[in-house]
PDB file of C-alpha atoms and ligand atoms in Angstrom:
ATOM      1  CA  MET A   1      86.821  38.016 170.488  1.00 49.00           C
ATOM      2  CA  SER A   2      84.575  41.064 170.580  1.00 52.00           C
ATOM      3  CA  ASP A   3      87.167  42.844 172.720  1.00 66.00           C
ATOM      4  CA  ASP A   4      88.551  45.297 170.007  1.00 71.00           C
ATOM      5  CA  ALA A   5      92.072  45.380 171.714  1.00 74.00           C
ATOM      6  CA  LYS A   6      92.549  41.680 170.718  1.00 82.00           C
ATOM      7  CA  ARG A   7      91.695  42.391 166.974  1.00 92.00           C
ATOM      8  CA  ILE A   8      94.428  43.470 164.220  1.00 95.00           C
ATOM      9  CA  SER A   9      94.433  46.794 162.868  1.00 96.00           C
ATOM     10  CA  ALA A  10      95.141  48.383 159.654  1.00 98.00           C
ATOM     11  CA  ASP A  11      94.941  51.877 157.914  1.00 98.00           C
ATOM     12  CA  LEU A  12      92.620  52.026 154.892  1.00 98.00           C
ATOM     13  CA  SER A  13      91.974  55.663 154.862  1.00 98.00           C
ATOM     14  CA  GLY A  14      91.451  57.067 151.188  1.00 97.00           C
ATOM     15  CA  GLN A  15      90.147  53.565 150.124  1.00 98.00           C
ATOM     16  CA  VAL A  16      86.901  52.449 148.871  1.00 98.00           C
ATOM     17  CA  ALA A  17      85.371  49.205 149.744  1.00 99.00           C
ATOM     18  CA  LEU A  18      82.126  47.672 148.687  1.00 99.00           C
ATOM     19  CA  VAL A  19      80.739  44.789 150.692  1.00 99.00           C
ATOM     20  CA  THR A  20      77.756  42.744 149.566  1.00 99.00           C
ATOM     21  CA  GLY A  21      75.088  41.135 152.128  1.00 98.00           C
ATOM     22  CA  ALA A  22      76.576  44.077 154.496  1.00 98.00           C
ATOM     23  CA  SER A  23      73.121  44.174 156.155  1.00 98.00           C
ATOM     24  CA  ARG A  24      73.545  41.496 158.877  1.00 98.00           C
ATOM     25  CA  GLY A  25      75.712  38.577 160.162  1.00 98.00           C
ATOM     26  CA  ILE A  26      79.600  38.294 158.681  1.00 98.00           C
ATOM     27  CA  GLY A  27      78.841  40.978 156.095  1.00 98.00           C
ATOM     28  CA  ARG A  28      77.698  43.457 158.572  1.00 98.00           C
ATOM     29  CA  GLU A  29      80.946  42.706 160.619  1.00 98.00           C
ATOM     30  CA  ILE A  30      83.113  43.197 157.497  1.00 98.00           C
ATOM     31  CA  ALA A  31      81.698  46.532 156.576  1.00 99.00           C
ATOM     32  CA  VAL A  32      81.944  47.748 160.090  1.00 98.00           C
ATOM     33  CA  THR A  33      85.273  46.523 160.572  1.00 98.00           C
ATOM     34  CA  LEU A  34      86.540  48.029 156.991  1.00 98.00           C
ATOM     35  CA  GLY A  35      84.800  51.351 157.855  1.00 98.00           C
ATOM     36  CA  LYS A  36      86.371  51.559 161.270  1.00 98.00           C
ATOM     37  CA  ALA A  37      89.885  51.020 159.457  1.00 98.00           C
ATOM     38  CA  GLY A  38      89.106  54.129 157.607  1.00 98.00           C
ATOM     39  CA  ALA A  39      87.717  52.939 154.202  1.00 98.00           C
ATOM     40  CA  ALA A  40      84.502  54.574 152.840  1.00 98.00           C
ATOM     41  CA  VAL A  41      82.327  51.540 152.596  1.00 98.00           C
ATOM     42  CA  ALA A  42      79.495  50.914 150.095  1.00 98.00           C
ATOM     43  CA  CYS A  43      77.133  48.633 151.873  1.00 99.00           C
ATOM     44  CA  VAL A  44      75.107  46.365 149.434  1.00 99.00           C
ATOM     45  CA  ALA A  45      71.980  44.019 150.306  1.00 98.00           C
ATOM     46  CA  ARG A  46      68.267  43.940 149.707  1.00 98.00           C
ATOM     47  CA  ASN A  47      67.052  45.168 153.178  1.00 98.00           C
ATOM     48  CA  GLU A  48      67.479  49.080 153.094  1.00 98.00           C
ATOM     49  CA  GLU A  49      66.644  49.640 156.216  1.00 98.00           C
ATOM     50  CA  LYS A  50      68.998  47.291 157.910  1.00 98.00           C
ATOM     51  CA  LEU A  51      71.734  48.476 155.691  1.00 98.00           C
ATOM     52  CA  LYS A  52      70.930  52.117 157.002  1.00 98.00           C
ATOM     53  CA  GLU A  53      71.597  50.736 160.542  1.00 98.00           C
ATOM     54  CA  VAL A  54      74.983  49.493 159.497  1.00 98.00           C
ATOM     55  CA  VAL A  55      75.919  52.784 157.670  1.00 98.00           C
ATOM     56  CA  ALA A  56      74.726  54.846 160.959  1.00 98.00           C
ATOM     57  CA  GLU A  57      77.167  52.466 163.061  1.00 98.00           C
ATOM     58  CA  ILE A  58      80.175  53.182 160.698  1.00 98.00           C
ATOM     59  CA  GLN A  59      79.233  56.784 160.729  1.00 98.00           C
ATOM     60  CA  ALA A  60      79.083  56.883 164.618  1.00 98.00           C
ATOM     61  CA  ALA A  61      82.461  55.480 164.795  1.00 97.00           C
ATOM     62  CA  GLY A  62      83.567  58.411 162.449  1.00 98.00           C
ATOM     63  CA  GLY A  63      83.575  56.341 159.325  1.00 98.00           C
ATOM     64  CA  GLN A  64      82.169  56.985 155.884  1.00 98.00           C
ATOM     65  CA  ALA A  65      79.356  54.748 154.385  1.00 98.00           C
ATOM     66  CA  GLY A  66      76.560  54.484 152.207  1.00 98.00           C
ATOM     67  CA  ALA A  67      73.712  52.064 151.772  1.00 98.00           C
ATOM     68  CA  PHE A  68      73.044  50.528 148.221  1.00 98.00           C
ATOM     69  CA  ALA A  69      69.622  48.215 148.142  1.00 98.00           C
ATOM     70  CA  CYS A  70      70.249  45.747 145.392  1.00 98.00           C
ATOM     71  CA  ASP A  71      69.543  42.269 144.481  1.00 98.00           C
ATOM     72  CA  VAL A  72      73.154  40.869 143.603  1.00 98.00           C
ATOM     73  CA  ALA A  73      71.790  38.374 141.297  1.00 98.00           C
ATOM     74  CA  ASP A  74      70.447  41.080 138.980  1.00 98.00           C
ATOM     75  CA  SER A  75      73.056  42.082 136.452  1.00 98.00           C
ATOM     76  CA  ASP A  76      71.534  45.551 135.601  1.00 98.00           C
ATOM     77  CA  ALA A  77      71.029  46.435 139.527  1.00 98.00           C
ATOM     78  CA  VAL A  78      74.639  45.562 140.308  1.00 98.00           C
ATOM     79  CA  GLN A  79      75.962  47.340 137.484  1.00 98.00           C
ATOM     80  CA  LYS A  80      73.991  50.407 138.411  1.00 98.00           C
ATOM     81  CA  VAL A  81      75.231  50.227 142.080  1.00 98.00           C
ATOM     82  CA  PHE A  82      78.926  49.773 140.875  1.00 98.00           C
ATOM     83  CA  ASP A  83      78.736  52.570 138.662  1.00 98.00           C
ATOM     84  CA  ALA A  84      77.223  54.753 141.372  1.00 98.00           C
ATOM     85  CA  VAL A  85      79.890  53.944 143.808  1.00 98.00           C
ATOM     86  CA  VAL A  86      82.552  54.800 141.142  1.00 98.00           C
ATOM     87  CA  GLU A  87      80.886  57.943 140.308  1.00 98.00           C
ATOM     88  CA  ALA A  88      81.062  59.130 143.845  1.00 97.00           C
ATOM     89  CA  HIS A  89      84.430  57.908 144.986  1.00 97.00           C
ATOM     90  CA  GLU A  90      86.192  57.686 141.365  1.00 97.00           C
ATOM     91  CA  ARG A  91      87.658  54.472 142.337  1.00 97.00           C
ATOM     92  CA  VAL A  92      86.873  50.967 144.234  1.00 98.00           C
ATOM     93  CA  ASP A  93      89.575  49.472 146.112  1.00 98.00           C
ATOM     94  CA  ILE A  94      88.108  46.454 147.895  1.00 99.00           C
ATOM     95  CA  VAL A  95      85.181  44.281 146.892  1.00 99.00           C
ATOM     96  CA  VAL A  96      83.965  41.587 149.392  1.00 99.00           C
ATOM     97  CA  ASN A  97      81.582  39.202 147.760  1.00 99.00           C
ATOM     98  CA  ASN A  98      79.702  37.796 150.884  1.00 98.00           C
ATOM     99  CA  ALA A  99      75.824  37.948 150.092  1.00 98.00           C
ATOM    100  CA  GLY A 100      74.730  34.223 150.249  1.00 98.00           C
ATOM    101  CA  ILE A 101      71.851  32.081 150.876  1.00 98.00           C
ATOM    102  CA  THR A 102      70.955  28.472 151.831  1.00 97.00           C
ATOM    103  CA  ARG A 103      67.989  26.257 150.394  1.00 98.00           C
ATOM    104  CA  ASP A 104      68.890  23.254 152.046  1.00 96.00           C
ATOM    105  CA  THR A 105      67.240  19.949 151.212  1.00 98.00           C
ATOM    106  CA  LEU A 106      68.384  16.243 150.194  1.00 98.00           C
ATOM    107  CA  ILE A 107      69.033  16.084 146.157  1.00 98.00           C
ATOM    108  CA  PRO A 108      66.187  13.923 145.289  1.00 98.00           C
ATOM    109  CA  ARG A 109      63.840  16.606 146.592  1.00 98.00           C
ATOM    110  CA  MET A 110      65.596  19.542 145.521  1.00 98.00           C
ATOM    111  CA  THR A 111      63.412  21.778 143.115  1.00 98.00           C
ATOM    112  CA  ASP A 112      64.642  23.613 140.040  1.00 98.00           C
ATOM    113  CA  GLU A 113      64.175  26.971 142.062  1.00 98.00           C
ATOM    114  CA  ASP A 114      66.188  25.846 145.105  1.00 98.00           C
ATOM    115  CA  TRP A 115      69.165  25.010 142.783  1.00 98.00           C
ATOM    116  CA  ASP A 116      68.838  28.530 140.529  1.00 98.00           C
ATOM    117  CA  GLN A 117      68.224  30.710 143.365  1.00 98.00           C
ATOM    118  CA  VAL A 118      71.432  29.687 145.313  1.00 99.00           C
ATOM    119  CA  ILE A 119      73.706  29.501 142.427  1.00 99.00           C
ATOM    120  CA  ALA A 120      72.442  33.238 141.119  1.00 99.00           C
ATOM    121  CA  THR A 121      72.809  34.493 144.600  1.00 99.00           C
ATOM    122  CA  ASN A 122      75.741  32.911 145.801  1.00 99.00           C
ATOM    123  CA  LEU A 123      77.860  32.396 142.657  1.00 99.00           C
ATOM    124  CA  ARG A 124      76.480  34.733 139.778  1.00 98.00           C
ATOM    125  CA  SER A 125      76.862  37.490 141.921  1.00 98.00           C
ATOM    126  CA  VAL A 126      80.298  36.996 142.440  1.00 99.00           C
ATOM    127  CA  PHE A 127      80.988  37.005 138.565  1.00 99.00           C
ATOM    128  CA  LEU A 128      78.531  40.015 138.162  1.00 98.00           C
ATOM    129  CA  LEU A 129      80.451  41.835 140.770  1.00 98.00           C
ATOM    130  CA  THR A 130      83.958  40.871 139.880  1.00 98.00           C
ATOM    131  CA  ARG A 131      83.670  41.567 136.367  1.00 98.00           C
ATOM    132  CA  ALA A 132      82.869  45.077 137.379  1.00 98.00           C
ATOM    133  CA  ALA A 133      85.511  45.573 139.589  1.00 98.00           C
ATOM    134  CA  THR A 134      88.277  44.126 137.658  1.00 98.00           C
ATOM    135  CA  GLN A 135      87.539  46.910 134.854  1.00 98.00           C
ATOM    136  CA  VAL A 136      87.922  49.558 137.300  1.00 98.00           C
ATOM    137  CA  MET A 137      90.912  48.023 139.224  1.00 98.00           C
ATOM    138  CA  MET A 138      92.964  47.362 135.999  1.00 97.00           C
ATOM    139  CA  ARG A 139      92.772  51.040 135.302  1.00 97.00           C
ATOM    140  CA  GLN A 140      93.985  51.710 138.920  1.00 97.00           C
ATOM    141  CA  LYS A 141      96.480  48.904 138.696  1.00 97.00           C
ATOM    142  CA  THR A 142      95.514  48.120 142.297  1.00 98.00           C
ATOM    143  CA  GLY A 143      92.689  46.497 144.099  1.00 98.00           C
ATOM    144  CA  ARG A 144      91.647  43.390 146.420  1.00 98.00           C
ATOM    145  CA  ILE A 145      88.624  41.200 145.706  1.00 99.00           C
ATOM    146  CA  ILE A 146      87.828  38.908 148.689  1.00 99.00           C
ATOM    147  CA  ASN A 147      85.075  36.182 147.899  1.00 99.00           C
ATOM    148  CA  ILE A 148      83.486  34.426 150.997  1.00 99.00           C
ATOM    149  CA  SER A 149      83.097  30.710 150.159  1.00 99.00           C
ATOM    150  CA  SER A 150      82.379  28.144 152.716  1.00 98.00           C
ATOM    151  CA  VAL A 151      83.814  24.821 154.123  1.00 98.00           C
ATOM    152  CA  SER A 152      80.917  23.401 152.158  1.00 98.00           C
ATOM    153  CA  GLY A 153      82.681  24.028 148.904  1.00 98.00           C
ATOM    154  CA  LEU A 154      85.737  22.116 150.362  1.00 98.00           C
ATOM    155  CA  MET A 155      84.045  19.339 151.317  1.00 97.00           C
ATOM    156  CA  GLY A 156      80.425  17.556 151.061  1.00 93.00           C
ATOM    157  CA  ASN A 157      77.563  18.616 153.238  1.00 94.00           C
ATOM    158  CA  PRO A 158      74.359  16.541 153.070  1.00 95.00           C
ATOM    159  CA  GLY A 159      71.490  18.656 152.206  1.00 97.00           C
ATOM    160  CA  GLN A 160      73.598  21.254 150.667  1.00 97.00           C
ATOM    161  CA  ALA A 161      74.473  20.148 146.968  1.00 98.00           C
ATOM    162  CA  ASN A 162      73.155  23.642 145.650  1.00 98.00           C
ATOM    163  CA  TYR A 163      75.001  25.743 148.215  1.00 98.00           C
ATOM    164  CA  SER A 164      78.314  23.243 148.241  1.00 98.00           C
ATOM    165  CA  ALA A 165      78.159  23.602 144.313  1.00 98.00           C
ATOM    166  CA  SER A 166      78.044  27.534 144.551  1.00 99.00           C
ATOM    167  CA  LYS A 167      80.950  27.686 146.961  1.00 98.00           C
ATOM    168  CA  ALA A 168      82.931  25.108 145.148  1.00 98.00           C
ATOM    169  CA  GLY A 169      82.251  27.394 142.018  1.00 99.00           C
ATOM    170  CA  ILE A 170      83.589  30.428 144.013  1.00 99.00           C
ATOM    171  CA  ILE A 171      86.603  28.706 144.659  1.00 99.00           C
ATOM    172  CA  GLY A 172      87.612  27.756 141.098  1.00 98.00           C
ATOM    173  CA  PHE A 173      86.585  31.211 140.069  1.00 99.00           C
ATOM    174  CA  THR A 174      88.712  33.007 142.488  1.00 99.00           C
ATOM    175  CA  GLN A 175      91.859  30.965 141.349  1.00 98.00           C
ATOM    176  CA  THR A 176      91.122  31.730 137.674  1.00 98.00           C
ATOM    177  CA  VAL A 177      90.576  35.434 138.278  1.00 98.00           C
ATOM    178  CA  ALA A 178      93.578  35.655 140.732  1.00 98.00           C
ATOM    179  CA  ARG A 179      95.768  34.257 137.659  1.00 98.00           C
ATOM    180  CA  GLU A 180      94.189  36.609 134.894  1.00 98.00           C
ATOM    181  CA  MET A 181      94.771  39.539 137.457  1.00 98.00           C
ATOM    182  CA  ALA A 182      98.497  38.748 138.621  1.00 97.00           C
ATOM    183  CA  SER A 183     101.120  40.702 137.098  1.00 94.00           C
ATOM    184  CA  ARG A 184     104.269  42.912 137.895  1.00 91.00           C
ATOM    185  CA  LYS A 185     102.561  45.916 136.934  1.00 93.00           C
ATOM    186  CA  ARG A 186      99.321  45.310 138.569  1.00 93.00           C
ATOM    187  CA  LYS A 187      98.813  45.100 142.324  1.00 96.00           C
ATOM    188  CA  ILE A 188      95.530  43.281 142.194  1.00 98.00           C
ATOM    189  CA  THR A 189      94.723  40.237 144.340  1.00 98.00           C
ATOM    190  CA  VAL A 190      91.881  37.844 144.525  1.00 98.00           C
ATOM    191  CA  ASN A 191      91.363  35.357 147.227  1.00 99.00           C
ATOM    192  CA  ALA A 192      88.408  33.222 148.926  1.00 99.00           C
ATOM    193  CA  ILE A 193      87.816  32.603 152.712  1.00 99.00           C
ATOM    194  CA  CYS A 194      86.041  29.653 153.676  1.00 98.00           C
ATOM    195  CA  PRO A 195      84.402  29.962 157.048  1.00 98.00           C
ATOM    196  CA  GLY A 196      83.317  27.045 159.116  1.00 97.00           C
ATOM    197  CA  PHE A 197      80.241  27.383 161.510  1.00 96.00           C
ATOM    198  CA  ILE A 198      79.988  30.906 162.221  1.00 97.00           C
ATOM    199  CA  ALA A 199      77.541  32.568 164.650  1.00 95.00           C
ATOM    200  CA  THR A 200      74.951  34.304 162.493  1.00 95.00           C
ATOM    201  CA  GLU A 201      71.289  33.962 161.867  1.00 93.00           C
ATOM    202  CA  MET A 202      72.196  31.697 159.002  1.00 91.00           C
ATOM    203  CA  THR A 203      73.777  29.118 161.641  1.00 92.00           C
ATOM    204  CA  ASP A 204      70.614  29.933 164.055  1.00 90.00           C
ATOM    205  CA  ALA A 205      68.283  28.677 161.326  1.00 88.00           C
ATOM    206  CA  LEU A 206      69.993  25.126 162.012  1.00 87.00           C
ATOM    207  CA  GLY A 207      68.226  25.028 165.612  1.00 89.00           C
ATOM    208  CA  PRO A 208      69.174  22.357 168.087  1.00 88.00           C
ATOM    209  CA  ALA A 209      71.204  20.564 165.232  1.00 87.00           C
ATOM    210  CA  LEU A 210      73.963  23.258 165.557  1.00 88.00           C
ATOM    211  CA  ASP A 211      74.752  22.108 169.048  1.00 87.00           C
ATOM    212  CA  GLU A 212      75.198  18.681 167.767  1.00 87.00           C
ATOM    213  CA  GLU A 213      77.287  19.684 164.952  1.00 83.00           C
ATOM    214  CA  VAL A 214      79.653  21.842 167.556  1.00 84.00           C
ATOM    215  CA  LYS A 215      80.033  18.833 170.045  1.00 83.00           C
ATOM    216  CA  LYS A 216      80.690  16.352 167.363  1.00 90.00           C
ATOM    217  CA  ARG A 217      82.363  17.887 164.415  1.00 93.00           C
ATOM    218  CA  ILE A 218      84.285  20.918 165.505  1.00 96.00           C
ATOM    219  CA  PRO A 219      87.599  20.353 167.332  1.00 96.00           C
ATOM    220  CA  ALA A 220      87.558  23.979 168.674  1.00 96.00           C
ATOM    221  CA  GLN A 221      84.100  23.030 170.070  1.00 95.00           C
ATOM    222  CA  ARG A 222      82.748  26.675 169.508  1.00 95.00           C
ATOM    223  CA  LEU A 223      81.395  28.519 166.641  1.00 96.00           C
ATOM    224  CA  GLY A 224      83.315  31.337 165.097  1.00 97.00           C
ATOM    225  CA  GLU A 225      82.683  34.804 165.431  1.00 97.00           C
ATOM    226  CA  ALA A 226      81.718  37.075 162.633  1.00 98.00           C
ATOM    227  CA  SER A 227      84.465  39.216 163.767  1.00 98.00           C
ATOM    228  CA  GLU A 228      87.323  36.449 163.433  1.00 98.00           C
ATOM    229  CA  ILE A 229      86.018  36.516 159.503  1.00 98.00           C
ATOM    230  CA  ALA A 230      86.144  40.022 159.417  1.00 98.00           C
ATOM    231  CA  ASP A 231      89.772  40.072 160.528  1.00 98.00           C
ATOM    232  CA  ALA A 232      91.079  37.894 158.103  1.00 98.00           C
ATOM    233  CA  VAL A 233      89.241  40.189 155.258  1.00 98.00           C
ATOM    234  CA  LEU A 234      90.884  43.221 156.821  1.00 98.00           C
ATOM    235  CA  TYR A 235      94.350  41.402 156.692  1.00 98.00           C
ATOM    236  CA  LEU A 236      93.860  40.596 153.128  1.00 98.00           C
ATOM    237  CA  ALA A 237      92.530  44.082 152.174  1.00 98.00           C
ATOM    238  CA  SER A 238      95.701  45.809 154.100  1.00 98.00           C
ATOM    239  CA  GLY A 239      98.869  46.257 152.776  1.00 97.00           C
ATOM    240  CA  SER A 240     100.459  43.061 154.714  1.00 97.00           C
ATOM    241  CA  GLY A 241      98.075  41.081 152.379  1.00 98.00           C
ATOM    242  CA  ALA A 242      99.786  42.213 149.090  1.00 97.00           C
ATOM    243  CA  TYR A 243     101.524  38.988 148.078  1.00 97.00           C
ATOM    244  CA  ILE A 244      98.638  36.743 148.776  1.00 98.00           C
ATOM    245  CA  THR A 245      96.405  35.893 145.972  1.00 98.00           C
ATOM    246  CA  GLY A 246      94.642  33.119 144.566  1.00 98.00           C
ATOM    247  CA  GLN A 247      94.495  31.520 147.871  1.00 98.00           C
ATOM    248  CA  VAL A 248      91.512  29.778 149.928  1.00 98.00           C
ATOM    249  CA  ILE A 249      91.893  30.716 153.480  1.00 98.00           C
ATOM    250  CA  THR A 250      89.800  28.457 155.834  1.00 98.00           C
ATOM    251  CA  LEU A 251      88.807  29.515 159.185  1.00 98.00           C
ATOM    252  CA  ASP A 252      86.801  26.813 160.923  1.00 98.00           C
ATOM    253  CA  GLY A 253      87.891  25.752 164.205  1.00 97.00           C
ATOM    254  CA  GLY A 254      89.710  22.656 162.896  1.00 97.00           C
ATOM    255  CA  LEU A 255      86.532  21.341 161.028  1.00 96.00           C
ATOM    256  CA  THR A 256      88.411  20.483 157.791  1.00 97.00           C
ATOM    257  CA  ALA A 257      91.625  19.480 159.314  1.00 96.00           C
TER     258      ALA A 257
HETATM  259  P1  NDP B   1      73.259  35.816 156.881  1.00 63.71           P
HETATM  260  O1  NDP B   1      71.931  34.995 156.238  1.00 63.71           O
HETATM  261  O2  NDP B   1      73.061  36.128 158.195  1.00 63.71           O
HETATM  262  O3  NDP B   1      73.408  37.043 155.738  1.00 63.71           O
HETATM  263  C1  NDP B   1      73.360  36.906 154.508  1.00 63.71           C
HETATM  264  C2  NDP B   1      73.492  38.395 153.773  1.00 63.71           C
HETATM  265  O4  NDP B   1      73.380  38.309 152.349  1.00 63.71           O
HETATM  266  C3  NDP B   1      72.325  39.500 154.296  1.00 63.71           C
HETATM  267  O5  NDP B   1      73.101  40.662 154.536  1.00 63.71           O
HETATM  268  C4  NDP B   1      71.614  39.432 153.194  1.00 63.71           C
HETATM  269  O6  NDP B   1      70.933  40.683 152.907  1.00 63.71           O
HETATM  270  C5  NDP B   1      72.310  39.049 151.837  1.00 63.71           C
HETATM  271  N1  NDP B   1      71.793  38.534 150.812  1.00 63.71           N
HETATM  272  C6  NDP B   1      71.223  37.444 150.734  1.00 63.71           C
HETATM  273  N2  NDP B   1      70.663  37.363 149.430  1.00 63.71           N
HETATM  274  C7  NDP B   1      70.913  38.627 148.781  1.00 63.71           C
HETATM  275  C8  NDP B   1      70.605  39.100 147.613  1.00 63.71           C
HETATM  276  N3  NDP B   1      69.780  38.362 146.686  1.00 63.71           N
HETATM  277  N4  NDP B   1      70.985  40.306 147.232  1.00 63.71           N
HETATM  278  C9  NDP B   1      72.040  41.083 148.170  1.00 63.71           C
HETATM  279  N5  NDP B   1      72.014  40.680 149.360  1.00 63.71           N
HETATM  280  C10 NDP B   1      71.534  39.412 149.594  1.00 63.71           C
HETATM  281  O7  NDP B   1      74.399  34.877 156.440  1.00 63.71           O
HETATM  282  P2  NDP B   1      75.899  34.908 156.937  1.00 63.71           P
HETATM  283  O8  NDP B   1      76.211  36.201 157.567  1.00 63.71           O
HETATM  284  O9  NDP B   1      75.845  33.636 158.054  1.00 63.71           O
HETATM  285  O10 NDP B   1      76.808  34.409 155.707  1.00 63.71           O
HETATM  286  C11 NDP B   1      77.340  35.495 155.226  1.00 63.71           C
HETATM  287  C12 NDP B   1      78.264  34.731 154.082  1.00 63.71           C
HETATM  288  O11 NDP B   1      78.851  33.802 154.484  1.00 63.71           O
HETATM  289  C13 NDP B   1      77.401  33.615 152.989  1.00 63.71           C
HETATM  290  O12 NDP B   1      77.840  34.034 151.840  1.00 63.71           O
HETATM  291  C14 NDP B   1      77.421  32.644 153.724  1.00 63.71           C
HETATM  292  O13 NDP B   1      77.322  31.431 152.794  1.00 63.71           O
HETATM  293  C15 NDP B   1      78.952  32.389 153.984  1.00 63.71           C
HETATM  294  N6  NDP B   1      79.229  31.524 155.104  1.00 63.71           N
HETATM  295  C16 NDP B   1      78.525  31.544 156.312  1.00 63.71           C
HETATM  296  C17 NDP B   1      78.769  30.478 157.247  1.00 63.71           C
HETATM  297  C18 NDP B   1      78.089  30.659 158.602  1.00 63.71           C
HETATM  298  O14 NDP B   1      78.250  29.597 159.477  1.00 63.71           O
HETATM  299  N7  NDP B   1      77.307  31.548 159.072  1.00 63.71           N
HETATM  300  C19 NDP B   1      79.761  29.657 156.864  1.00 63.71           C
HETATM  301  C20 NDP B   1      80.166  29.606 155.956  1.00 63.71           C
HETATM  302  C21 NDP B   1      80.324  30.531 154.855  1.00 63.71           C
HETATM  303  P3  NDP B   1      69.297  40.893 152.524  1.00 63.71           P
HETATM  304  O15 NDP B   1      68.672  39.678 153.301  1.00 63.71           O
HETATM  305  O16 NDP B   1      69.088  42.156 153.287  1.00 63.71           O
HETATM  306  O17 NDP B   1      69.450  40.877 151.270  1.00 63.71           O
END
C-alpha cells in the first residue's frame, strides 16, 4: 500500500489539522497524509526531535507543518498547544486524537500506575483536546474530530484491561460528543477508528508473539499498514465524510469479523 498511486486523495488546502502522537507510527503517517493533502498540520507528541523530522518531511513535500512538544495527558500543556495553533491559524478544522500507549500485564499484577498512565494518555487526552476543539469548531460551525481507538476497545484482549478500558471509553465518548455536536446548522463530525494489528513500534514490541497472532487470528494473514489507517482518516476529514458521524470504523483484516 505504500504506492501513492493506489491511495485516495482529497484537497484539504486552507484547512488546519492537529494530530497527536505524530512523532512516529500511525500518527506520523496521518500527519504526513493530511499535510500532503494540503492541510497545515500541527504535529503533537513528547519527542520534539522526531516531530521536527515529520515537519521536515511534510515541508519537503510542499506542505505546511509545525512541531508542538507536549504530554497529551497534561491539561495545561494541551490547552497551551491548542491556543498556540488557534492563534497562529485562527482556526482548527481537523483534530486527530491518536497518541496512545500500552502497559500490558494480567489484571492481578496490574499496578495503579499501569492503569492511571494508560487511562490518562489514551482517554483523558481525548477529552482534553476534544473539549478545546469543540469550543473552536462550534464557533466555526465546521470541524472533524477523529479518535483512534482499537479493536481492543471492541473485544477483550488478555493483558490489556487498562488499554481495552481506555479504547472502549473512547468509543462511548465519541458517540456522545457526535450527538452533542450534530445539528442542521453545524457541520461537525466526530468518529472513531478501530485499527487491528498495524505494523508500528507498538506491535514490534510484541516480538515473536506477533507472528502467531497474524497466522492464527487475522483472516487477512498480514498486519495492516499505517497508510491504510491514514487513508481512512483522510476520507473522514474530506468532504466525502460529511455525513458520517458517531461511527466506529474498524480496519482489522477481518480480526473482529
Ligand atoms: P506508537 O507507539 O508507534 O506511537 C505512539 C505515539 O503516541 C508516538 O508518537 C508517541 O510520541 C505518542 N505519545 C505517547 N504518549 C504520549 C504522551 N503522553 N503525550 C504525547 N504523545 C504521546 O503507536 P502506534 O502508532 O502503533 O499507535 C498509534 C495509536 O493507534 C495509539 O492510540 C494506539 O493505541 C492505536 N492503535 C495501534 C495499533 C497497532 O497495531 N499499532 C492497533 C490499534 C490501535 P512520543 O513518545 O514522542 O510522545
